[in-house]
Structures are given as structure tokens and as C-alpha cells.
XYZ file of N, CA, C and O in Angstrom:
888
model
N -45.838 -0.740 45.000
C -47.355 -1.368 44.379
C -48.196 -1.589 43.040
O -47.666 -2.818 42.343
N -46.978 -0.582 42.180
C -46.978 -0.756 41.059
C -47.094 -1.265 40.174
O -47.069 -2.045 39.205
N -45.247 -1.723 41.059
C -44.030 -2.610 39.867
C -44.331 -3.756 40.401
O -43.690 -4.891 39.437
N -45.222 -4.276 41.251
C -44.874 -5.220 42.225
C -45.900 -6.257 43.031
O -47.185 -5.997 43.309
N -46.220 -7.427 41.780
C -47.969 -7.496 42.232
C -48.262 -8.024 44.049
O -48.945 -7.998 44.462
N -46.602 -9.272 44.238
C -46.721 -9.389 45.733
C -46.657 -8.332 46.808
O -47.219 -7.642 47.232
N -46.634 -7.041 45.807
C -46.305 -5.414 47.282
C -47.612 -5.105 46.903
O -48.516 -4.613 48.302
N -48.710 -4.981 46.196
C -49.457 -4.845 46.052
C -50.880 -6.164 46.652
O -51.885 -5.268 47.250
N -50.765 -6.746 46.572
C -51.649 -7.897 47.379
C -51.348 -7.859 48.952
O -52.476 -7.972 49.226
N -50.082 -7.290 49.013
C -50.437 -7.913 50.260
C -51.345 -6.428 51.554
O -51.159 -5.821 52.033
N -50.602 -5.020 50.380
C -51.482 -3.776 50.658
C -52.645 -3.911 50.398
O -53.570 -3.709 51.740
N -53.686 -4.741 49.894
C -54.894 -5.246 49.364
C -56.051 -5.770 49.925
O -56.534 -5.425 50.435
N -54.792 -7.057 50.177
C -55.875 -8.377 51.006
C -54.730 -8.667 51.593
O -54.084 -9.846 51.569
N -54.318 -7.850 53.367
C -53.111 -7.961 54.310
C -53.466 -9.797 54.828
O -52.588 -10.027 55.260
N -54.956 -9.770 54.839
C -55.298 -10.942 55.817
C -55.036 -12.315 54.615
O -54.981 -13.466 55.262
N -55.487 -11.965 53.903
C -55.409 -13.320 53.061
C -54.309 -13.355 52.077
O -54.131 -14.762 52.146
N -53.218 -12.390 51.692
C -52.837 -12.945 51.005
C -50.863 -13.505 52.364
O -50.584 -12.377 53.004
N -50.599 -14.398 52.070
C -49.793 -15.099 52.719
C -48.837 -15.608 52.409
O -47.765 -15.865 53.031
N -48.726 -15.965 50.871
C -47.647 -16.777 50.281
C -47.254 -16.205 48.838
O -48.688 -15.552 48.492
N -46.183 -15.631 48.324
C -46.103 -15.014 46.563
C -46.663 -15.817 45.445
O -46.761 -16.845 45.831
N -46.768 -15.363 45.105
C -47.781 -15.140 44.302
C -46.783 -16.598 43.295
O -44.691 -15.875 42.936
N -46.824 -17.675 42.520
C -46.242 -18.166 41.867
C -45.515 -17.993 40.808
O -46.159 -16.949 39.876
N -45.139 -18.258 39.935
C -43.977 -17.739 37.920
C -45.406 -18.077 37.121
O -45.141 -16.999 36.815
N -46.020 -18.578 37.731
C -47.097 -19.004 36.015
C -47.971 -17.724 36.527
O -48.372 -16.927 35.381
N -48.797 -17.494 37.321
C -49.449 -15.895 38.068
C -48.795 -14.221 37.990
O -49.611 -13.534 37.299
N -47.852 -14.343 37.791
C -46.542 -13.778 37.570
C -46.205 -12.628 36.384
O -46.633 -12.400 35.842
N -45.794 -14.659 35.822
C -46.323 -13.949 34.272
C -47.903 -13.742 33.770
O -47.608 -12.527 32.337
N -48.833 -14.597 33.660
C -50.186 -14.020 33.879
C -49.969 -12.342 33.701
O -50.553 -11.130 32.470
N -49.847 -11.609 34.994
C -49.739 -10.496 35.291
C -48.898 -9.538 34.342
O -49.233 -8.684 34.060
N -47.925 -9.884 34.116
C -47.164 -9.160 33.067
C -47.737 -9.694 31.839
O -47.591 -7.844 31.595
N -48.075 -10.101 31.560
C -49.337 -10.175 30.004
C -50.211 -9.061 29.840
O -50.575 -8.446 29.807
N -50.718 -9.260 31.153
C -51.967 -8.510 31.076
C -51.414 -7.227 31.126
O -51.891 -6.158 30.673
N -50.206 -6.327 31.933
C -50.080 -5.263 32.797
C -49.382 -5.070 30.959
O -49.622 -3.099 30.516
N -49.010 -6.002 29.746
C -48.292 -4.702 28.583
C -49.754 -4.363 27.847
O -49.442 -4.307 26.828
N -50.452 -5.090 28.125
C -51.963 -4.894 26.794
C -53.105 -3.603 27.358
O -53.525 -2.730 27.158
N -52.782 -3.034 28.893
C -53.764 -2.528 29.428
C -53.857 -0.803 29.201
O -54.373 -0.196 29.111
N -52.458 -1.079 28.761
C -51.897 0.950 28.686
C -52.236 1.434 27.465
O -51.592 2.315 27.186
N -52.925 0.424 27.218
C -52.503 1.046 25.169
C -53.732 1.820 24.561
O -54.529 1.166 25.040
N -53.004 2.967 24.124
C -54.446 3.636 23.887
C -55.006 3.763 22.307
O -54.650 2.610 21.521
N -56.354 3.311 22.277
C -56.933 3.290 21.422
C -56.249 1.837 20.495
O -56.601 1.726 18.862
N -56.713 0.672 21.495
C -56.942 -0.107 20.928
C -58.116 -1.319 21.727
O -58.323 -0.917 22.797
N -58.270 -2.323 20.724
C -59.104 -3.346 21.247
C -58.390 -4.299 21.771
O -59.035 -5.248 20.931
N -57.416 -5.075 22.368
C -57.288 -6.514 22.733
C -57.913 -7.305 23.343
O -59.060 -7.144 24.425
N -58.222 -8.406 22.848
C -58.721 -9.641 22.943
C -58.061 -10.849 23.586
O -58.077 -11.545 22.671
N -58.074 -10.399 24.906
C -57.362 -11.401 25.783
C -58.069 -12.284 26.268
O -59.182 -12.788 26.994
N -57.265 -14.222 25.992
C -58.703 -15.274 26.745
C -57.372 -15.809 27.909
O -55.921 -16.252 27.414
N -57.623 -15.913 29.183
C -57.105 -16.364 30.356
C -57.564 -17.607 30.555
O -58.761 -17.539 30.758
N -57.182 -19.204 30.730
C -57.842 -19.660 31.481
C -56.282 -20.715 32.421
O -55.175 -21.126 32.287
N -57.250 -21.241 33.289
C -56.186 -21.794 34.329
C -57.581 -22.892 34.828
O -58.607 -22.512 34.849
N -57.101 -23.443 35.895
C -57.781 -24.476 36.051
C -59.158 -23.956 37.904
O -58.626 -22.514 37.901
N -59.492 -24.470 37.524
C -60.624 -24.480 38.641
C -59.422 -24.390 39.833
O -59.730 -25.339 40.151
N -60.004 -22.502 41.066
C -60.000 -23.331 42.067
C -58.229 -22.501 41.861
O -57.622 -22.720 43.419
N -57.872 -22.401 41.570
C -56.681 -21.746 41.450
C -56.200 -20.067 41.583
O -55.441 -19.908 41.675
N -57.377 -19.499 41.739
C -57.296 -18.103 42.199
C -57.079 -16.958 41.218
O -57.059 -15.724 41.124
N -58.001 -17.429 39.748
C -57.895 -16.414 39.133
C -59.149 -15.308 38.815
O -58.103 -14.235 38.983
N -59.835 -15.384 40.446
C -61.175 -14.779 39.738
C -59.934 -13.705 41.128
O -60.728 -12.138 41.039
N -59.456 -14.003 41.901
C -58.761 -13.242 43.024
C -57.694 -12.239 42.073
O -57.145 -11.374 42.256
N -57.078 -13.005 41.808
C -56.487 -12.332 40.399
C -56.775 -10.660 39.674
O -56.754 -10.268 39.334
N -57.910 -11.414 38.868
C -58.783 -10.118 38.539
C -59.254 -9.507 39.975
O -59.393 -8.356 38.945
N -59.032 -9.500 40.536
C -59.756 -8.531 41.439
C -58.842 -7.321 42.344
O -58.772 -6.645 41.556
N -57.862 -7.560 41.925
C -56.546 -7.339 42.179
C -56.120 -6.503 41.290
O -55.727 -5.376 40.971
N -55.968 -7.241 39.459
C -56.120 -6.164 38.591
C -56.653 -5.322 38.143
O -56.582 -4.327 37.353
N -57.643 -4.984 38.874
C -59.225 -4.321 38.436
C -58.462 -2.785 39.646
O -59.147 -2.098 39.189
N -58.172 -3.776 40.595
C -57.823 -2.238 42.050
C -56.443 -1.528 41.351
O -56.225 -0.589 40.487
N -55.295 -2.179 40.308
C -54.256 -2.142 39.750
C -54.757 -0.838 38.443
O -54.346 0.352 38.226
N -55.987 -1.662 38.113
C -56.133 -0.159 37.055
C -56.778 0.788 37.493
O -56.905 2.031 36.827
N -57.434 0.428 38.000
C -58.107 1.914 39.301
C -57.183 2.803 39.608
O -57.363 4.359 39.451
N -55.861 2.453 40.449
C -55.262 3.293 41.263
C -54.537 3.268 39.877
O -53.554 4.484 40.134
N -53.674 2.663 38.725
C -52.541 3.180 38.067
C -52.833 3.211 36.601
O -51.470 3.889 35.964
N -53.764 3.667 35.808
C -54.072 3.598 34.732
C -55.388 4.769 34.484
O -55.676 5.228 35.840
N -55.076 5.090 33.463
C -56.406 6.096 32.771
C -57.578 5.119 32.877
O -58.664 6.304 32.607
N -58.377 3.986 32.938
C -59.231 3.431 32.898
C -60.620 3.781 33.895
O -60.000 4.494 34.286
N -61.726 4.282 33.037
C -62.746 4.862 33.327
C -63.793 3.699 33.641
O -64.684 4.070 34.925
N -63.910 3.315 33.121
C -64.976 2.186 32.874
C -65.077 0.666 33.270
O -64.722 0.381 32.182
N -64.723 -0.045 34.191
C -64.988 -1.049 34.502
C -65.921 -2.207 34.573
O -67.000 -1.684 35.042
N -65.932 -2.959 33.503
C -67.586 -3.861 33.615
C -66.884 -5.048 33.549
O -66.531 -5.664 33.062
N -67.803 -5.985 34.831
C -66.652 -7.303 35.169
C -68.563 -7.897 34.850
O -69.966 -7.924 35.164
N -68.808 -9.077 33.666
C -69.658 -10.003 33.186
C -69.954 -11.294 34.463
O -68.783 -11.928 33.397
N -70.150 -12.113 34.525
C -70.451 -13.327 35.515
C -71.518 -13.805 34.669
O -72.588 -13.436 34.234
N -71.214 -15.927 35.038
C -72.323 -16.296 34.752
C -73.530 -15.373 35.301
O -75.269 -15.693 34.470
N -73.981 -15.004 36.221
C -75.911 -14.263 36.439
C -74.573 -12.751 37.661
O -73.354 -12.217 37.861
N -75.920 -12.411 37.359
C -75.469 -10.763 38.086
C -74.745 -10.858 39.020
O -74.309 -10.194 40.259
N -75.460 -11.865 39.868
C -75.279 -11.735 41.995
C -73.672 -12.447 41.811
O -72.962 -11.506 42.809
N -73.041 -13.305 40.653
C -71.716 -13.648 41.018
C -71.105 -11.938 40.690
O -70.452 -11.919 40.827
N -71.206 -11.464 39.711
C -70.804 -10.373 38.683
C -70.440 -9.039 40.176
O -69.788 -8.576 40.816
N -71.780 -9.144 40.699
C -71.985 -8.081 41.805
C -71.002 -8.639 42.793
O -70.218 -7.663 43.679
N -70.929 -10.086 43.491
C -70.066 -9.950 44.721
C -68.715 -9.736 44.333
O -67.663 -9.398 44.970
N -68.201 -10.288 42.918
C -66.655 -9.673 42.582
C -66.801 -8.150 43.023
O -65.224 -7.751 43.226
N -67.664 -6.962 42.111
C -68.037 -5.703 42.464
C -67.990 -5.626 43.986
O -66.599 -4.565 44.231
N -68.719 -6.513 44.442
C -67.510 -5.967 46.263
C -67.104 -6.212 46.997
O -66.433 -5.524 47.086
N -65.732 -7.261 46.259
C -64.919 -7.862 46.880
C -64.095 -6.220 46.564
O -63.531 -6.237 47.580
N -64.041 -5.992 45.240
C -63.009 -4.622 44.838
C -63.768 -3.543 45.726
O -62.499 -3.186 45.954
N -64.753 -3.538 46.518
C -65.068 -2.663 46.673
C -64.559 -2.749 48.283
O -64.151 -1.044 48.886
N -64.208 -3.802 49.155
C -63.701 -3.972 49.862
C -62.009 -3.790 49.944
O -61.217 -3.014 51.394
N -61.486 -4.257 49.064
C -59.952 -3.710 48.974
C -59.915 -2.159 48.903
O -58.861 -1.544 49.059
N -60.801 -1.351 48.120
C -60.873 -0.370 48.511
C -60.887 0.215 49.500
O -59.980 1.345 50.028
N -61.729 -0.111 50.118
C -61.676 0.289 51.581
C -60.868 -0.429 52.558
O -60.882 0.097 54.311
N -59.298 -0.949 52.295
C -58.814 -1.470 52.935
C -57.940 -0.344 53.692
O -57.205 0.778 52.673
N -57.651 -0.711 55.257
C -56.967 0.660 55.999
C -54.927 1.358 54.802
O -54.987 2.445 54.638
N -54.870 0.184 54.708
C -53.432 0.520 53.873
C -53.989 1.357 52.261
O -52.833 2.250 52.492
N -54.465 0.701 51.439
C -54.872 2.192 50.796
C -55.521 3.280 51.008
O -55.287 3.653 49.908
N -56.319 2.953 51.871
C -56.640 4.611 52.346
C -55.492 5.876 52.463
O -55.496 6.427 52.298
N -54.633 4.692 53.354
C -53.693 5.564 53.708
C -52.734 6.033 52.920
O -52.429 7.599 53.159
N -52.823 5.332 51.468
C -51.484 5.894 50.603
C -52.266 6.041 49.515
O -51.689 7.566 48.870
N -53.617 6.191 49.351
C -54.154 6.819 48.144
C -55.532 7.794 48.325
O -56.197 7.957 47.970
N -55.500 7.214 49.541
C -56.774 7.980 49.894
C -58.376 7.112 50.008
O -58.872 6.334 49.559
N -58.958 8.324 49.960
C -60.443 7.386 50.527
C -61.368 7.594 49.181
O -62.253 8.709 48.851
N -62.028 6.035 48.880
C -62.727 6.329 47.533
C -64.076 7.139 47.370
O -64.343 7.824 46.701
N -64.542 6.674 48.480
C -65.790 7.085 49.090
C -66.247 9.035 48.989
O -67.565 9.379 49.296
N -65.077 9.685 49.190
C -65.078 10.947 49.652
C -65.270 11.557 48.095
O -66.757 12.617 48.003
N -65.790 10.406 47.004
C -66.329 11.409 45.317
C -67.179 10.439 44.926
O -67.699 10.555 43.829
N -68.216 9.197 46.298
C -68.829 8.368 45.544
C -69.651 9.533 45.070
O -70.379 9.926 46.422
N -70.239 9.179 44.020
C -71.365 9.392 44.423
C -72.564 8.615 43.471
O -74.193 8.901 43.077
N -72.555 7.240 43.456
C -73.035 6.318 43.108
C -73.013 4.583 43.817
O -71.814 4.617 43.466
N -73.762 4.509 44.163
C -73.415 3.350 45.072
C -74.221 2.412 45.164
O -75.195 1.856 46.865
N -74.478 1.107 45.174
C -75.259 0.327 44.407
C -74.464 -0.896 44.694
O -73.840 -1.077 43.695
N -75.332 -2.422 44.721
C -75.320 -3.898 44.505
C -74.431 -3.193 42.806
O -73.103 -4.240 42.843
N -74.884 -3.307 41.718
C -74.484 -3.354 40.078
C -73.625 -1.849 40.189
O -73.057 -2.498 38.583
N -73.701 -1.276 40.626
C -72.780 0.523 40.117
C -72.133 1.409 41.009
O -72.853 1.179 41.587
N -71.596 1.306 41.305
C -70.013 2.334 41.502
C -69.874 3.426 40.384
O -68.733 2.657 39.939
N -69.934 4.440 41.334
C -69.794 5.684 40.328
C -69.102 6.777 41.270
O -69.552 6.945 42.558
N -67.477 6.432 40.905
C -67.093 7.919 41.582
C -65.878 8.408 41.601
O -64.967 8.097 40.518
N -65.464 9.641 41.938
C -64.238 10.417 41.351
C -63.260 9.945 42.554
O -62.990 10.229 43.672
N -62.064 9.782 41.428
C -60.667 8.681 42.695
C -59.560 9.095 41.557
O -59.735 9.612 40.622
N -58.363 9.386 42.045
C -56.835 9.341 41.264
C -57.046 10.478 40.515
O -56.744 9.974 39.847
N -58.674 11.296 40.165
C -58.198 12.347 39.041
C -59.405 11.949 38.300
O -59.133 13.099 37.310
N -59.969 11.401 38.172
C -61.391 11.105 36.908
C -61.578 10.592 37.573
O -61.744 9.730 38.631
N -63.311 10.421 37.111
C -64.081 10.096 37.323
C -64.728 7.966 36.941
O -63.966 7.574 35.586
N -64.623 7.000 38.272
C -64.047 5.919 37.321
C -66.137 5.157 37.919
O -66.085 5.515 39.068
N -66.106 4.266 37.188
C -67.396 3.397 36.965
C -66.915 2.194 37.858
O -66.697 1.690 36.388
N -67.851 1.363 38.571
C -67.684 0.457 38.562
C -68.950 -0.760 38.293
O -70.375 0.192 38.927
N -69.504 -1.635 36.961
C -70.857 -2.078 36.707
C -70.102 -3.739 37.121
O -69.189 -4.291 36.104
N -71.960 -4.278 37.747
C -71.426 -5.418 37.300
C -72.676 -6.137 36.708
O -73.996 -5.505 37.186
N -72.959 -6.860 35.649
C -74.023 -7.720 34.643
C -73.697 -8.969 34.581
O -72.814 -9.787 35.037
N -75.100 -10.083 34.671
C -75.025 -11.498 34.450
C -75.116 -11.570 33.004
O -75.279 -10.451 31.806
N -74.482 -12.959 32.379
C -74.081 -12.624 31.542
C -75.677 -12.780 30.245
O -76.974 -13.781 31.105
N -75.663 -12.572 29.052
C -76.518 -12.795 28.382
C -78.013 -11.965 28.701
O -79.474 -12.303 28.702
N -78.110 -11.086 29.236
C -78.373 -9.382 30.534
C -78.658 -8.373 29.356
O -77.596 -8.460 28.405
N -79.714 -7.635 29.093
C -79.018 -6.552 28.129
C -77.489 -5.282 28.996
O -77.406 -4.681 29.329
N -77.312 -5.153 27.248
C -75.956 -3.950 27.594
C -76.064 -3.251 26.989
O -75.305 -2.186 26.968
N -77.070 -2.893 26.204
C -77.367 -2.415 25.271
C -77.218 -1.483 25.783
O -78.346 -0.961 26.509
N -76.501 0.053 24.797
C -76.829 1.465 25.369
C -76.045 1.699 26.766
O -76.083 2.537 27.791
N -75.317 0.751 27.257
C -74.899 0.430 28.430
C -73.566 1.903 28.159
O -72.627 2.159 27.859
N -73.972 3.119 28.598
C -73.734 4.263 28.213
C -74.008 5.502 30.001
O -75.252 5.896 30.231
N -72.675 5.072 30.662
C -73.340 6.309 31.884
C -72.449 7.334 31.825
O -71.381 7.385 31.451
N -73.161 8.801 31.679
C -71.850 10.077 31.408
C -71.586 9.969 30.414
O -70.761 10.566 30.688
N -71.770 9.934 29.644
C -71.000 9.548 28.578
C -69.866 8.819 27.995
O -68.698 9.043 26.862
N -69.534 7.862 28.803
C -68.407 6.794 28.975
C -69.235 5.424 28.883
O -69.966 5.004 29.499
N -68.089 4.566 27.834
C -68.736 3.188 27.534
C -68.016 2.165 28.422
O -66.509 3.210 28.447
N -67.453 0.946 28.602
C -66.639 0.900 28.748
C -65.627 0.041 28.236
O -65.578 0.429 26.803
N -64.515 0.513 28.708
C -62.349 0.623 28.854
C -61.936 -0.243 29.558
O -60.772 -0.728 28.418
N -62.661 -1.608 30.034
C -62.086 -2.289 30.437
C -63.468 -3.627 30.373
O -64.523 -3.346 30.780
N -63.745 -4.893 29.747
C -64.713 -5.901 29.649
C -63.946 -6.803 30.605
O -63.047 -7.964 30.103
N -64.063 -7.310 31.767
C -64.269 -8.610 32.422
C -64.750 -9.712 32.106
O -66.215 -9.515 32.975
N -64.830 -10.570 31.518
C -65.708 -12.408 31.438
C -65.092 -12.726 32.118
O -64.555 -14.144 31.470
N -65.415 -12.647 33.265
C -65.610 -13.775 34.724
C -66.436 -15.000 34.667
O -66.998 -14.622 35.477
N -65.800 -16.247 34.106
C -66.436 -17.425 34.965
C -68.110 -17.139 34.117
O -68.653 -17.148 34.369
N -68.259 -16.907 32.494
C -69.654 -16.085 32.107
C -70.155 -17.889 31.689
O -71.724 -17.604 31.827
N -69.328 -18.923 31.547
C -69.745 -20.104 31.870
C -69.603 -21.125 32.351
O -69.237 -21.682 32.409
N -71.006 -21.612 32.614
C -71.114 -22.682 33.384
C -70.876 -23.853 33.061
O -70.668 -24.226 31.498
N -70.571 -25.557 33.450
C -70.534 -26.446 33.226
C -71.610 -26.895 31.560
O -71.328 -27.860 31.293
N -72.550 -26.705 33.167
C -74.045 -26.989 32.013
C -74.333 -26.528 30.312
O -74.574 -27.450 29.040
N -73.391 -24.882 30.344
C -74.252 -24.255 29.294
C -72.607 -25.023 28.645
O -73.506 -25.619 26.557
N -71.716 -25.092 28.650
C -70.764 -26.209 28.223
C -70.789 -26.940 28.106
O -69.576 -27.645 26.827
N -72.261 -28.005 28.160
C -72.133 -29.186 26.599
C -73.649 -29.518 26.698
O -73.595 -30.366 26.025
N -74.377 -27.996 26.633
C -74.513 -27.966 25.332
C -74.609 -27.278 24.246
O -73.975 -25.916 24.227
N -74.349 -27.816 22.917
C -74.558 -26.763 21.544
C -75.290 -25.371 21.461
O -74.862 -24.790 21.265
N -76.141 -25.738 21.817
C -77.595 -24.389 21.541
C -77.151 -22.995 22.363
O -76.801 -22.070 22.369
N -76.676 -23.606 24.095
C -76.408 -22.510 25.441
C -75.123 -22.127 24.951
O -74.884 -21.028 25.127
N -74.489 -23.203 24.475
C -73.042 -22.353 24.675
C -73.374 -21.030 23.037
O -72.491 -20.422 23.073
N -73.291 -21.459 22.111
C -73.746 -20.998 21.015
C -74.516 -19.589 21.405
O -73.922 -18.768 20.638
N -75.458 -19.996 21.723
C -75.961 -18.600 22.433
C -74.822 -17.147 23.020
O -75.000 -16.892 22.791
N -74.809 -17.943 24.024
C -73.537 -17.045 25.039
C -72.627 -16.771 24.298
O -72.384 -15.445 24.535
N -72.014 -17.622 23.154
C -71.129 -16.563 22.876
C -71.521 -15.580 21.423
O -70.715 -14.745 21.632
N -72.137 -16.044 21.358
C -72.806 -15.330 20.099
C -73.648 -13.422 21.251
O -73.284 -12.800 20.702
N -73.572 -13.867 21.985
C -74.349 -12.466 22.492
C -73.498 -11.810 23.772
O -73.434 -10.689 23.238
N -71.814 -12.107 23.370
C -70.322 -12.444 24.388
C -69.669 -11.290 23.173
O -70.300 -10.002 23.619
N -69.933 -11.866 21.759
C -69.504 -11.766 20.765
C -70.139 -9.778 20.376
O -70.279 -9.016 19.792
N -71.992 -10.320 19.719
C -72.157 -10.100 18.988
C -72.862 -8.664 19.781
O -73.594 -7.755 19.087
N -73.193 -8.472 21.236
C -73.918 -7.553 22.126
C -73.306 -7.000 23.238
O -72.877 -5.775 23.114
N -72.553 -7.884 23.932
C -71.669 -7.200 24.918
C -70.567 -6.681 24.932
O -69.969 -5.419 24.922
N -69.823 -7.128 23.791
C -67.990 -6.381 23.330
C -68.180 -5.487 22.532
O -68.063 -4.624 21.781
N -70.051 -5.681 21.293
C -70.372 -4.040 20.944
C -70.738 -3.135 21.676
O -70.753 -1.635 21.260
N -70.590 -3.040 23.078
C -70.927 -1.898 24.038
C -69.735 -1.175 24.220
O -69.614 -0.671 25.164
N -68.656 -1.361 23.682
C -67.368 -0.755 24.310
C -67.270 0.237 24.135
O -68.181 1.134 23.242
N -66.230 1.222 24.420
C -65.823 2.149 24.424
C -65.101 2.604 22.834
O -64.268 1.969 22.629
N -66.004 3.430 21.983
C -65.259 3.347 20.644
C -63.793 4.360 21.203
O -62.878 4.642 19.735
N -62.670 4.529 22.570
C -61.815 5.291 22.538
C -60.793 4.058 22.725
O -59.261 4.057 22.824
N -61.209 2.420 22.730
C -60.425 1.345 22.814
C -60.826 0.933 23.785
O -61.805 1.128 24.862
N -61.191 -0.510 24.369
C -61.318 -1.200 25.205
C -60.350 -2.583 25.524
O -60.097 -2.946 24.648
N -60.405 -2.927 26.096
C -59.377 -4.153 26.947
C -60.353 -5.333 26.986
O -61.707 -5.634 28.185
N -60.314 -6.364 26.362
C -61.255 -7.566 26.702
C -60.621 -8.671 27.056
O -60.043 -8.628 26.721
N -61.124 -8.785 28.210
C -60.852 -9.793 28.948
C -61.431 -11.388 29.414
O -62.172 -11.118 30.321
N -61.125 -12.474 28.794
C -62.205 -13.076 29.128
C -62.050 -13.944 30.479
O -60.169 -15.170 29.865
N -62.080 -15.288 30.865
C -61.518 -15.733 31.935
C -62.225 -17.179 32.649
O -63.403 -16.986 33.119
N -61.773 -17.874 31.897
C -62.269 -18.889 32.223
C -61.331 -20.670 32.974
O -60.338 -20.759 32.672
N -62.787 -21.279 32.490
C -60.926 -22.838 32.540
C -62.009 -23.823 31.610
O -62.822 -23.624 31.632
N -61.230 -24.608 31.524
C -61.377 -25.785 30.404
C -62.200 -26.411 30.131
O -61.331 -27.277 31.435
N -63.436 -26.411 29.886
C -63.846 -27.882 30.278
C -63.727 -28.473 28.917
O -63.470 -28.183 27.962
N -64.182 -29.845 29.348
C -63.989 -31.504 29.017
C -64.990 -31.479 27.530
O -65.592 -32.586 27.262
N -65.468 -30.432 26.464
C -66.209 -30.707 25.538
C -65.653 -29.541 24.905
O -65.385 -28.457 24.772
N -66.556 -30.103 23.217
C -66.533 -29.851 23.153
C -66.464 -27.367 22.453
O -66.448 -26.884 21.108
N -68.020 -27.687 23.291
C -68.286 -26.441 22.998
C -68.160 -25.608 24.196
O -68.914 -24.212 24.901
N -66.848 -25.887 24.831
C -66.215 -24.881 26.226
C -66.079 -23.226 25.130
O -65.261 -23.406 23.879
N -66.525 -22.306 25.797
C -66.356 -21.053 24.673
C -64.063 -20.202 24.863
O -63.468 -20.911 23.926
N -63.705 -21.573 25.825
C -62.588 -20.916 26.213
C -61.495 -22.093 25.154
O -60.994 -21.487 23.917
N -62.321 -23.170 24.513
C -61.234 -23.954 23.638
C -61.780 -23.356 22.422
O -60.511 -23.576 21.819
N -63.070 -23.044 21.738
C -63.043 -22.407 20.986
C -62.209 -21.006 20.625
O -62.209 -21.163 19.287
N -62.264 -20.313 21.146
C -61.054 -18.981 22.036
C -59.373 -19.781 21.069
O -59.122 -18.293 21.054
N -59.752 -20.461 21.933
C -57.985 -21.098 21.468
C -57.722 -21.053 20.483
O -56.433 -20.867 20.198
N -57.883 -21.540 19.268
C -58.237 -21.245 18.223
C -58.907 -20.365 16.426
O -58.781 -20.611 15.934
N -59.277 -19.390 18.093
C -59.130 -18.054 17.075
C -58.316 -17.180 16.992
O -57.339 -16.732 17.897
N -58.111 -16.838 15.791
C -56.242 -15.732 15.753
C -56.888 -14.675 16.339
O -55.670 -13.759 15.823
N -57.968 -14.357 16.755
C -58.282 -12.485 16.866
C -57.525 -12.948 18.548
O -57.540 -11.795 18.903
N -58.055 -14.004 18.995
C -57.285 -13.714 20.785
C -56.259 -14.205 20.427
O -55.829 -15.274 20.577
N -55.672 -13.441 22.315
C -54.825 -13.921 23.003
C -54.723 -14.620 23.772
O -55.636 -14.197 24.193
N -53.880 -15.915 23.599
C -54.276 -16.521 24.350
C -53.181 -16.825 25.443
O -52.211 -16.842 25.006
N -53.547 -17.689 27.096
C -52.736 -17.490 27.727
C -53.386 -18.720 28.940
O -54.258 -19.082 29.412
N -53.186 -19.698 28.010
C -53.740 -21.280 29.137
C -52.729 -21.932 29.492
O -51.543 -22.242 28.773
N -53.133 -23.095 31.084
C -52.219 -23.369 31.443
C -53.214 -24.696 32.279
O -54.132 -24.361 32.698
N -52.288 -25.303 32.088
C -52.581 -26.204 33.370
C -52.380 -26.559 34.908
O -51.422 -25.142 34.849
N -52.778 -27.625 35.370
C -51.284 -26.852 37.002
C -52.351 -29.048 37.819
O -53.124 -28.806 36.963
């Protein structure tokens, strides 16, 4: 499961995973794993794939991988709205509830301390894990739970099409992401992952990150 994306996906979503991932997704997977285990590092990654290709599903499986096979403790999911982020966290928990995962790795609920739509705290795999969900441009200042700050931030489709068409909205969102959300990182290291599709407008944040030398990009069409 640690070595093979298809095997892990078959374990966590056996009723949904019908076909092996195509080469582009396996390349994205290898790319993500090359950064996630680095200590005292703050990689800024931007992933761009067309809408409907299954980016969000891959991100959910990636979070499961981080819970099962890394030392990451605090994973923050940020979406355009809090509800969208909470739905992603809910699906991740459903994956942990999968009988295959319980049989192989144990029951996450045995160490559950807090279980709300927006926040899950539980002891699992030898460490305390926090899964949190917030909406874009909401307050994340002082996001410090049990003296831990996020060591993975996933910006999952935080920009809507309407936002990408507005210079004012786009600038405000990008400023919030960089100056507010990313500043809430763990001082011990944090992986930033921006996931989006490329809007046909100059105000698309992914388009801006594409030319930003401080971000590592994986952008493909289809």
C-alpha cells in the first residue's frame, strides 16, 4: 500500500476504484511523495489538472497516505467554502472507516478525542493527528491545536470561476492565502499544496503561480 498507488486506492475505496490510475496521476503521486517526507522544509507545490479528472479523489488518498505512512500530525484542508472542505474531510474519514483499513491498520476511532464536521482529533499510528477543514478567506490566525500548527496545507479548489474573472476578488484571495493562511504553518516544516484547474483568465491564481519561481508546478491538460 505504501509503495503502490493502485493498491492503496483499492484498499481505501474498493467499491469506487475500478480502473488503475493513468500515468499522469502516477507521476503526480511520485512527485508529491518526493516532497512530503522532507523534514524542516516548506515546499510550495501547485497542481493543475482539468476539472472532472479526479484531482480531489487523489488528494483524499494522499491525505490517507500521510496519515498511514508519514509523521505528519496536522493536515489542514482549505476549500472555497467551509462546507466543501468539510465534505473532503468527511470522505477521508469514510476511507479510514473502510473495513480493509481497519483490518490492516486498526480503528482510528479508538483514539478519537474530538469529532466534529470541521475538526477531527485522534491518536493513531503512534501519534496524535488533527484533520481540520476551513473555508477560504476565513480566520486561520492562531490556528494552534494542542500546541501544533499545520504541517500540511491543501488548498483544494479555493478559487471559483467568478473569482477568477474578478481582479479584485482574485487579488484578495491570493493575498489571504499567502499572507494569512500560509503564515499559520508549523515552524518545524509544512507542505503547501495548491490544487486547481486553469481558468482562461489572467486573474487565475494557478496561472499566477505558474510563473512564480518560488512554487514548483505540475500542470497538464487533457
